[in-house]
């Protein structure tokens, strides 16, 4: 049986301490601690029907975009016109 050392893979949860936005809909979230790397960041949006996407990071400022999910009704398809 193989053993794995997960001691370096500790997940911490942190809320943002400040929030700003620009005219393009990007939201800058300032966190308390600088993340180890971009791929170490897990984003979660707890509002049903919305998704949060990672855009970029500079030190403690993470830029995200929150998008409302859309759906197509069977009886009212999107035609593109």
PDB file of N, CA and C in Angstrom:
ATOM      1  N   UNK A   1       0.844  -1.174   0.000  1.00  0.00           N
ATOM      2  CA  UNK A   1       0.000   0.000   0.000  1.00  0.00           C
ATOM      3  C   UNK A   1       0.889   1.236   0.000  1.00  0.00           C
ATOM      4  N   UNK A   2       0.666   2.119  -0.907  1.00  0.00           N
ATOM      5  CA  UNK A   2       1.460   3.351  -1.010  1.00  0.00           C
ATOM      6  C   UNK A   2       0.993   4.362   0.028  1.00  0.00           C
ATOM      7  N   UNK A   3       1.951   5.090   0.553  1.00  0.00           N
ATOM      8  CA  UNK A   3       1.602   6.167   1.481  1.00  0.00           C
ATOM      9  C   UNK A   3       1.939   7.493   0.831  1.00  0.00           C
ATOM     10  N   UNK A   4       1.111   8.464   1.053  1.00  0.00           N
ATOM     11  CA  UNK A   4       1.315   9.797   0.485  1.00  0.00           C
ATOM     12  C   UNK A   4       1.476  10.806   1.608  1.00  0.00           C
ATOM     13  N   UNK A   5       2.389  11.732   1.418  1.00  0.00           N
ATOM     14  CA  UNK A   5       2.607  12.783   2.408  1.00  0.00           C
ATOM     15  C   UNK A   5       1.864  14.029   1.948  1.00  0.00           C
ATOM     16  N   UNK A   6       0.769  14.348   2.623  1.00  0.00           N
ATOM     17  CA  UNK A   6      -0.029  15.519   2.276  1.00  0.00           C
ATOM     18  C   UNK A   6       0.220  16.682   3.225  1.00  0.00           C
ATOM     19  N   UNK A   7       1.305  16.615   3.981  1.00  0.00           N
ATOM     20  CA  UNK A   7       1.561  17.657   4.981  1.00  0.00           C
ATOM     21  C   UNK A   7       1.756  19.030   4.355  1.00  0.00           C
ATOM     22  N   UNK A   8       2.233  19.091   3.126  1.00  0.00           N
ATOM     23  CA  UNK A   8       2.432  20.380   2.463  1.00  0.00           C
ATOM     24  C   UNK A   8       1.210  20.871   1.721  1.00  0.00           C
ATOM     25  N   UNK A   9       0.121  20.122   1.782  1.00  0.00           N
ATOM     26  CA  UNK A   9      -1.089  20.458   1.034  1.00  0.00           C
ATOM     27  C   UNK A   9      -2.221  20.855   1.964  1.00  0.00           C
ATOM     28  N   UNK A  10      -1.950  21.775   2.833  1.00  0.00           N
ATOM     29  CA  UNK A  10      -2.949  22.227   3.793  1.00  0.00           C
ATOM     30  C   UNK A  10      -3.820  23.297   3.140  1.00  0.00           C
ATOM     31  N   UNK A  11      -5.111  23.158   3.275  1.00  0.00           N
ATOM     32  CA  UNK A  11      -6.049  24.116   2.695  1.00  0.00           C
ATOM     33  C   UNK A  11      -6.532  25.067   3.786  1.00  0.00           C
ATOM     34  N   UNK A  12      -6.370  26.341   3.560  1.00  0.00           N
ATOM     35  CA  UNK A  12      -6.884  27.328   4.502  1.00  0.00           C
ATOM     36  C   UNK A  12      -7.978  28.126   3.816  1.00  0.00           C
ATOM     37  N   UNK A  13      -8.943  28.543   4.580  1.00  0.00           N
ATOM     38  CA  UNK A  13     -10.054  29.312   4.039  1.00  0.00           C
ATOM     39  C   UNK A  13      -9.911  30.754   4.495  1.00  0.00           C
ATOM     40  N   UNK A  14     -10.082  31.661   3.566  1.00  0.00           N
ATOM     41  CA  UNK A  14      -9.892  33.068   3.894  1.00  0.00           C
ATOM     42  C   UNK A  14     -10.903  33.917   3.144  1.00  0.00           C
ATOM     43  N   UNK A  15     -11.484  34.851   3.836  1.00  0.00           N
ATOM     44  CA  UNK A  15     -12.381  35.816   3.208  1.00  0.00           C
ATOM     45  C   UNK A  15     -11.571  37.034   2.799  1.00  0.00           C
ATOM     46  N   UNK A  16     -12.077  37.765   1.825  1.00  0.00           N
ATOM     47  CA  UNK A  16     -11.355  38.953   1.389  1.00  0.00           C
ATOM     48  C   UNK A  16     -11.588  40.096   2.362  1.00  0.00           C
ATOM     49  N   UNK A  17     -10.593  40.985   2.447  1.00  0.00           N
ATOM     50  CA  UNK A  17     -10.667  42.111   3.381  1.00  0.00           C
ATOM     51  C   UNK A  17     -11.108  43.396   2.704  1.00  0.00           C
ATOM     52  N   UNK A  18     -11.010  43.459   1.382  1.00  0.00           N
ATOM     53  CA  UNK A  18     -11.433  44.647   0.629  1.00  0.00           C
ATOM     54  C   UNK A  18     -11.880  44.210  -0.757  1.00  0.00           C
ATOM     55  N   UNK A  19     -12.717  45.028  -1.381  1.00  0.00           N
ATOM     56  CA  UNK A  19     -13.243  44.714  -2.705  1.00  0.00           C
ATOM     57  C   UNK A  19     -13.387  45.998  -3.503  1.00  0.00           C
ATOM     58  N   UNK A  20     -12.890  45.979  -4.738  1.00  0.00           N
ATOM     59  CA  UNK A  20     -13.083  47.094  -5.664  1.00  0.00           C
ATOM     60  C   UNK A  20     -13.474  46.507  -7.014  1.00  0.00           C
ATOM     61  N   UNK A  21     -14.040  47.337  -7.879  1.00  0.00           N
ATOM     62  CA  UNK A  21     -14.426  46.866  -9.202  1.00  0.00           C
ATOM     63  C   UNK A  21     -14.075  47.915 -10.245  1.00  0.00           C
ATOM     64  N   UNK A  22     -13.974  47.467 -11.499  1.00  0.00           N
ATOM     65  CA  UNK A  22     -13.719  48.402 -12.588  1.00  0.00           C
ATOM     66  C   UNK A  22     -14.901  48.389 -13.545  1.00  0.00           C
ATOM     67  N   UNK A  23     -14.855  49.165 -14.585  1.00  0.00           N
ATOM     68  CA  UNK A  23     -15.960  49.262 -15.525  1.00  0.00           C
ATOM     69  C   UNK A  23     -16.173  48.026 -16.368  1.00  0.00           C
ATOM     70  N   UNK A  24     -15.208  47.104 -16.366  1.00  0.00           N
ATOM     71  CA  UNK A  24     -15.315  45.893 -17.174  1.00  0.00           C
ATOM     72  C   UNK A  24     -15.956  44.735 -16.434  1.00  0.00           C
ATOM     73  N   UNK A  25     -16.309  44.944 -15.187  1.00  0.00           N
ATOM     74  CA  UNK A  25     -16.917  43.880 -14.404  1.00  0.00           C
ATOM     75  C   UNK A  25     -15.936  43.050 -13.609  1.00  0.00           C
ATOM     76  N   UNK A  26     -14.642  43.359 -13.710  1.00  0.00           N
ATOM     77  CA  UNK A  26     -13.653  42.650 -12.906  1.00  0.00           C
ATOM     78  C   UNK A  26     -13.731  43.125 -11.468  1.00  0.00           C
ATOM     79  N   UNK A  27     -13.534  42.211 -10.545  1.00  0.00           N
ATOM     80  CA  UNK A  27     -13.563  42.534  -9.126  1.00  0.00           C
ATOM     81  C   UNK A  27     -12.207  42.192  -8.533  1.00  0.00           C
ATOM     82  N   UNK A  28     -11.593  43.151  -7.864  1.00  0.00           N
ATOM     83  CA  UNK A  28     -10.329  42.922  -7.173  1.00  0.00           C
ATOM     84  C   UNK A  28     -10.622  42.612  -5.716  1.00  0.00           C
ATOM     85  N   UNK A  29     -10.174  41.451  -5.259  1.00  0.00           N
ATOM     86  CA  UNK A  29     -10.348  41.030  -3.873  1.00  0.00           C
ATOM     87  C   UNK A  29      -8.996  41.060  -3.186  1.00  0.00           C
ATOM     88  N   UNK A  30      -8.888  41.778  -2.093  1.00  0.00           N
ATOM     89  CA  UNK A  30      -7.652  41.818  -1.321  1.00  0.00           C
ATOM     90  C   UNK A  30      -7.779  40.828  -0.172  1.00  0.00           C
ATOM     91  N   UNK A  31      -6.829  39.885  -0.096  1.00  0.00           N
ATOM     92  CA  UNK A  31      -6.857  38.862   0.948  1.00  0.00           C
ATOM     93  C   UNK A  31      -5.797  39.157   2.004  1.00  0.00           C
ATOM     94  N   UNK A  32      -5.886  38.467   3.142  1.00  0.00           N
ATOM     95  CA  UNK A  32      -4.986  38.732   4.260  1.00  0.00           C
ATOM     96  C   UNK A  32      -3.582  38.219   4.018  1.00  0.00           C
ATOM     97  N   UNK A  33      -3.455  37.051   3.391  1.00  0.00           N
ATOM     98  CA  UNK A  33      -2.143  36.439   3.173  1.00  0.00           C
ATOM     99  C   UNK A  33      -1.899  36.262   1.687  1.00  0.00           C
ATOM    100  N   UNK A  34      -0.654  36.403   1.265  1.00  0.00           N
ATOM    101  CA  UNK A  34      -0.301  36.194  -0.131  1.00  0.00           C
ATOM    102  C   UNK A  34      -0.361  34.702  -0.445  1.00  0.00           C
ATOM    103  N   UNK A  35      -1.154  34.286  -1.455  1.00  0.00           N
ATOM    104  CA  UNK A  35      -1.211  32.867  -1.820  1.00  0.00           C
ATOM    105  C   UNK A  35       0.150  32.373  -2.309  1.00  0.00           C
ATOM    106  N   UNK A  36       0.419  31.090  -2.102  1.00  0.00           N
ATOM    107  CA  UNK A  36       1.697  30.510  -2.504  1.00  0.00           C
ATOM    108  C   UNK A  36       1.893  30.591  -4.015  1.00  0.00           C
ATOM    109  N   UNK A  37       0.834  30.370  -4.768  1.00  0.00           N
ATOM    110  CA  UNK A  37       0.900  30.407  -6.231  1.00  0.00           C
ATOM    111  C   UNK A  37      -0.520  30.530  -6.769  1.00  0.00           C
ATOM    112  N   UNK A  38      -0.624  30.916  -8.049  1.00  0.00           N
ATOM    113  CA  UNK A  38      -1.948  31.055  -8.656  1.00  0.00           C
ATOM    114  C   UNK A  38      -2.720  29.738  -8.644  1.00  0.00           C
ATOM    115  N   UNK A  39      -2.014  28.620  -8.873  1.00  0.00           N
ATOM    116  CA  UNK A  39      -2.711  27.335  -8.909  1.00  0.00           C
ATOM    117  C   UNK A  39      -3.044  26.812  -7.516  1.00  0.00           C
ATOM    118  N   UNK A  40      -2.691  27.572  -6.489  1.00  0.00           N
ATOM    119  CA  UNK A  40      -3.038  27.203  -5.115  1.00  0.00           C
ATOM    120  C   UNK A  40      -4.333  27.867  -4.662  1.00  0.00           C
ATOM    121  N   UNK A  41      -4.963  28.627  -5.548  1.00  0.00           N
ATOM    122  CA  UNK A  41      -6.166  29.382  -5.197  1.00  0.00           C
ATOM    123  C   UNK A  41      -7.410  28.614  -5.641  1.00  0.00           C
ATOM    124  N   UNK A  42      -8.329  28.424  -4.715  1.00  0.00           N
ATOM    125  CA  UNK A  42      -9.627  27.829  -5.026  1.00  0.00           C
ATOM    126  C   UNK A  42     -10.680  28.893  -4.741  1.00  0.00           C
ATOM    127  N   UNK A  43     -11.468  29.225  -5.747  1.00  0.00           N
ATOM    128  CA  UNK A  43     -12.507  30.239  -5.593  1.00  0.00           C
ATOM    129  C   UNK A  43     -13.866  29.571  -5.480  1.00  0.00           C
ATOM    130  N   UNK A  44     -14.721  30.140  -4.652  1.00  0.00           N
ATOM    131  CA  UNK A  44     -16.060  29.588  -4.455  1.00  0.00           C
ATOM    132  C   UNK A  44     -17.062  30.728  -4.373  1.00  0.00           C
ATOM    133  N   UNK A  45     -18.109  30.637  -5.170  1.00  0.00           N
ATOM    134  CA  UNK A  45     -19.188  31.621  -5.143  1.00  0.00           C
ATOM    135  C   UNK A  45     -20.416  30.921  -4.572  1.00  0.00           C
ATOM    136  N   UNK A  46     -20.934  31.419  -3.443  1.00  0.00           N
ATOM    137  CA  UNK A  46     -22.052  30.730  -2.795  1.00  0.00           C
ATOM    138  C   UNK A  46     -23.418  31.254  -3.219  1.00  0.00           C
ATOM    139  N   UNK A  47     -23.465  32.089  -4.252  1.00  0.00           N
ATOM    140  CA  UNK A  47     -24.743  32.575  -4.762  1.00  0.00           C
ATOM    141  C   UNK A  47     -25.215  31.653  -5.881  1.00  0.00           C
ATOM    142  N   UNK A  48     -26.367  30.992  -5.716  1.00  0.00           N
ATOM    143  CA  UNK A  48     -26.852  30.081  -6.755  1.00  0.00           C
ATOM    144  C   UNK A  48     -27.019  30.801  -8.092  1.00  0.00           C
ATOM    145  N   UNK A  49     -26.606  30.125  -9.173  1.00  0.00           N
ATOM    146  CA  UNK A  49     -26.765  30.683 -10.507  1.00  0.00           C
ATOM    147  C   UNK A  49     -25.617  31.556 -10.964  1.00  0.00           C
ATOM    148  N   UNK A  50     -24.550  31.656 -10.171  1.00  0.00           N
ATOM    149  CA  UNK A  50     -23.393  32.465 -10.537  1.00  0.00           C
ATOM    150  C   UNK A  50     -22.122  31.629 -10.424  1.00  0.00           C
ATOM    151  N   UNK A  51     -21.121  31.977 -11.202  1.00  0.00           N
ATOM    152  CA  UNK A  51     -19.825  31.308 -11.145  1.00  0.00           C
ATOM    153  C   UNK A  51     -18.740  32.376 -11.054  1.00  0.00           C
ATOM    154  N   UNK A  52     -17.690  32.098 -10.293  1.00  0.00           N
ATOM    155  CA  UNK A  52     -16.577  33.032 -10.153  1.00  0.00           C
ATOM    156  C   UNK A  52     -15.390  32.466 -10.929  1.00  0.00           C
ATOM    157  N   UNK A  53     -14.746  33.316 -11.727  1.00  0.00           N
ATOM    158  CA  UNK A  53     -13.610  32.904 -12.545  1.00  0.00           C
ATOM    159  C   UNK A  53     -12.366  33.684 -12.146  1.00  0.00           C
ATOM    160  N   UNK A  54     -11.251  32.986 -12.038  1.00  0.00           N
ATOM    161  CA  UNK A  54      -9.966  33.608 -11.737  1.00  0.00           C
ATOM    162  C   UNK A  54      -9.478  34.346 -12.972  1.00  0.00           C
ATOM    163  N   UNK A  55      -9.011  35.586 -12.803  1.00  0.00           N
ATOM    164  CA  UNK A  55      -8.445  36.354 -13.912  1.00  0.00           C
ATOM    165  C   UNK A  55      -6.944  36.533 -13.725  1.00  0.00           C
ATOM    166  N   UNK A  56      -6.528  37.088 -12.586  1.00  0.00           N
ATOM    167  CA  UNK A  56      -5.104  37.309 -12.339  1.00  0.00           C
ATOM    168  C   UNK A  56      -4.868  37.544 -10.855  1.00  0.00           C
ATOM    169  N   UNK A  57      -3.582  37.600 -10.480  1.00  0.00           N
ATOM    170  CA  UNK A  57      -3.223  37.870  -9.095  1.00  0.00           C
ATOM    171  C   UNK A  57      -1.934  38.669  -9.054  1.00  0.00           C
ATOM    172  N   UNK A  58      -1.895  39.665  -8.173  1.00  0.00           N
ATOM    173  CA  UNK A  58      -0.691  40.421  -7.869  1.00  0.00           C
ATOM    174  C   UNK A  58      -0.592  40.496  -6.354  1.00  0.00           C
ATOM    175  N   UNK A  59       0.377  39.783  -5.788  1.00  0.00           N
ATOM    176  CA  UNK A  59       0.569  39.718  -4.334  1.00  0.00           C
ATOM    177  C   UNK A  59      -0.736  39.312  -3.651  1.00  0.00           C
ATOM    178  N   UNK A  60      -1.330  40.201  -2.855  1.00  0.00           N
ATOM    179  CA  UNK A  60      -2.547  39.878  -2.094  1.00  0.00           C
ATOM    180  C   UNK A  60      -3.835  40.262  -2.813  1.00  0.00           C
ATOM    181  N   UNK A  61      -3.747  40.749  -4.045  1.00  0.00           N
ATOM    182  CA  UNK A  61      -4.936  41.177  -4.790  1.00  0.00           C
ATOM    183  C   UNK A  61      -5.248  40.142  -5.874  1.00  0.00           C
ATOM    184  N   UNK A  62      -6.421  39.529  -5.750  1.00  0.00           N
ATOM    185  CA  UNK A  62      -6.879  38.532  -6.715  1.00  0.00           C
ATOM    186  C   UNK A  62      -7.991  39.166  -7.541  1.00  0.00           C
ATOM    187  N   UNK A  63      -7.835  39.162  -8.859  1.00  0.00           N
ATOM    188  CA  UNK A  63      -8.852  39.721  -9.749  1.00  0.00           C
ATOM    189  C   UNK A  63      -9.721  38.581 -10.272  1.00  0.00           C
ATOM    190  N   UNK A  64     -11.037  38.738 -10.097  1.00  0.00           N
ATOM    191  CA  UNK A  64     -11.985  37.709 -10.518  1.00  0.00           C
ATOM    192  C   UNK A  64     -13.098  38.344 -11.352  1.00  0.00           C
ATOM    193  N   UNK A  65     -13.846  37.499 -12.014  1.00  0.00           N
ATOM    194  CA  UNK A  65     -15.033  37.918 -12.752  1.00  0.00           C
ATOM    195  C   UNK A  65     -16.171  37.008 -12.309  1.00  0.00           C
ATOM    196  N   UNK A  66     -17.272  37.584 -11.883  1.00  0.00           N
ATOM    197  CA  UNK A  66     -18.438  36.801 -11.471  1.00  0.00           C
ATOM    198  C   UNK A  66     -19.480  36.895 -12.581  1.00  0.00           C
ATOM    199  N   UNK A  67     -19.898  35.737 -13.071  1.00  0.00           N
ATOM    200  CA  UNK A  67     -20.802  35.662 -14.207  1.00  0.00           C
ATOM    201  C   UNK A  67     -22.080  34.935 -13.816  1.00  0.00           C
ATOM    202  N   UNK A  68     -23.210  35.461 -14.262  1.00  0.00           N
ATOM    203  CA  UNK A  68     -24.488  34.777 -14.040  1.00  0.00           C
ATOM    204  C   UNK A  68     -24.619  33.682 -15.086  1.00  0.00           C
ATOM    205  N   UNK A  69     -24.936  32.486 -14.621  1.00  0.00           N
ATOM    206  CA  UNK A  69     -25.114  31.367 -15.537  1.00  0.00           C
ATOM    207  C   UNK A  69     -26.437  31.511 -16.266  1.00  0.00           C
ATOM    208  N   UNK A  70     -26.434  31.170 -17.536  1.00  0.00           N
ATOM    209  CA  UNK A  70     -27.657  31.232 -18.326  1.00  0.00           C
ATOM    210  C   UNK A  70     -28.106  29.834 -18.701  1.00  0.00           C
ATOM    211  N   UNK A  71     -29.337  29.694 -19.057  1.00  0.00           N
ATOM    212  CA  UNK A  71     -29.841  28.414 -19.524  1.00  0.00           C
ATOM    213  C   UNK A  71     -30.848  28.678 -20.633  1.00  0.00           C
ATOM    214  N   UNK A  72     -31.044  27.675 -21.467  1.00  0.00           N
ATOM    215  CA  UNK A  72     -31.971  27.794 -22.590  1.00  0.00           C
ATOM    216  C   UNK A  72     -33.172  26.890 -22.336  1.00  0.00           C
ATOM    217  N   UNK A  73     -34.354  27.466 -22.395  1.00  0.00           N
ATOM    218  CA  UNK A  73     -35.567  26.662 -22.266  1.00  0.00           C
ATOM    219  C   UNK A  73     -35.796  25.916 -23.574  1.00  0.00           C
ATOM    220  N   UNK A  74     -36.302  24.720 -23.466  1.00  0.00           N
ATOM    221  CA  UNK A  74     -36.553  23.909 -24.657  1.00  0.00           C
ATOM    222  C   UNK A  74     -37.569  24.587 -25.566  1.00  0.00           C
ATOM    223  N   UNK A  75     -38.568  25.225 -24.990  1.00  0.00           N
ATOM    224  CA  UNK A  75     -39.619  25.836 -25.803  1.00  0.00           C
ATOM    225  C   UNK A  75     -39.291  27.270 -26.215  1.00  0.00           C
ATOM    226  N   UNK A  76     -38.111  27.758 -25.881  1.00  0.00           N
ATOM    227  CA  UNK A  76     -37.730  29.123 -26.242  1.00  0.00           C
ATOM    228  C   UNK A  76     -36.234  29.161 -26.574  1.00  0.00           C
ATOM    229  N   UNK A  77     -35.829  28.465 -27.654  1.00  0.00           N
ATOM    230  CA  UNK A  77     -34.406  28.377 -27.968  1.00  0.00           C
ATOM    231  C   UNK A  77     -33.823  29.713 -28.422  1.00  0.00           C
ATOM    232  N   UNK A  78     -32.537  29.871 -28.207  1.00  0.00           N
ATOM    233  CA  UNK A  78     -31.830  31.057 -28.684  1.00  0.00           C
ATOM    234  C   UNK A  78     -31.517  30.844 -30.155  1.00  0.00           C
ATOM    235  N   UNK A  79     -31.932  31.778 -31.016  1.00  0.00           N
ATOM    236  CA  UNK A  79     -31.764  31.606 -32.459  1.00  0.00           C
ATOM    237  C   UNK A  79     -30.535  32.318 -32.996  1.00  0.00           C
ATOM    238  N   UNK A  80     -29.975  33.230 -32.238  1.00  0.00           N
ATOM    239  CA  UNK A  80     -28.813  33.964 -32.707  1.00  0.00           C
ATOM    240  C   UNK A  80     -29.167  35.195 -33.502  1.00  0.00           C
ATOM    241  N   UNK A  81     -30.454  35.433 -33.732  1.00  0.00           N
ATOM    242  CA  UNK A  81     -30.843  36.611 -34.514  1.00  0.00           C
ATOM    243  C   UNK A  81     -31.080  37.805 -33.618  1.00  0.00           C
TER     244      UNK A  81
END
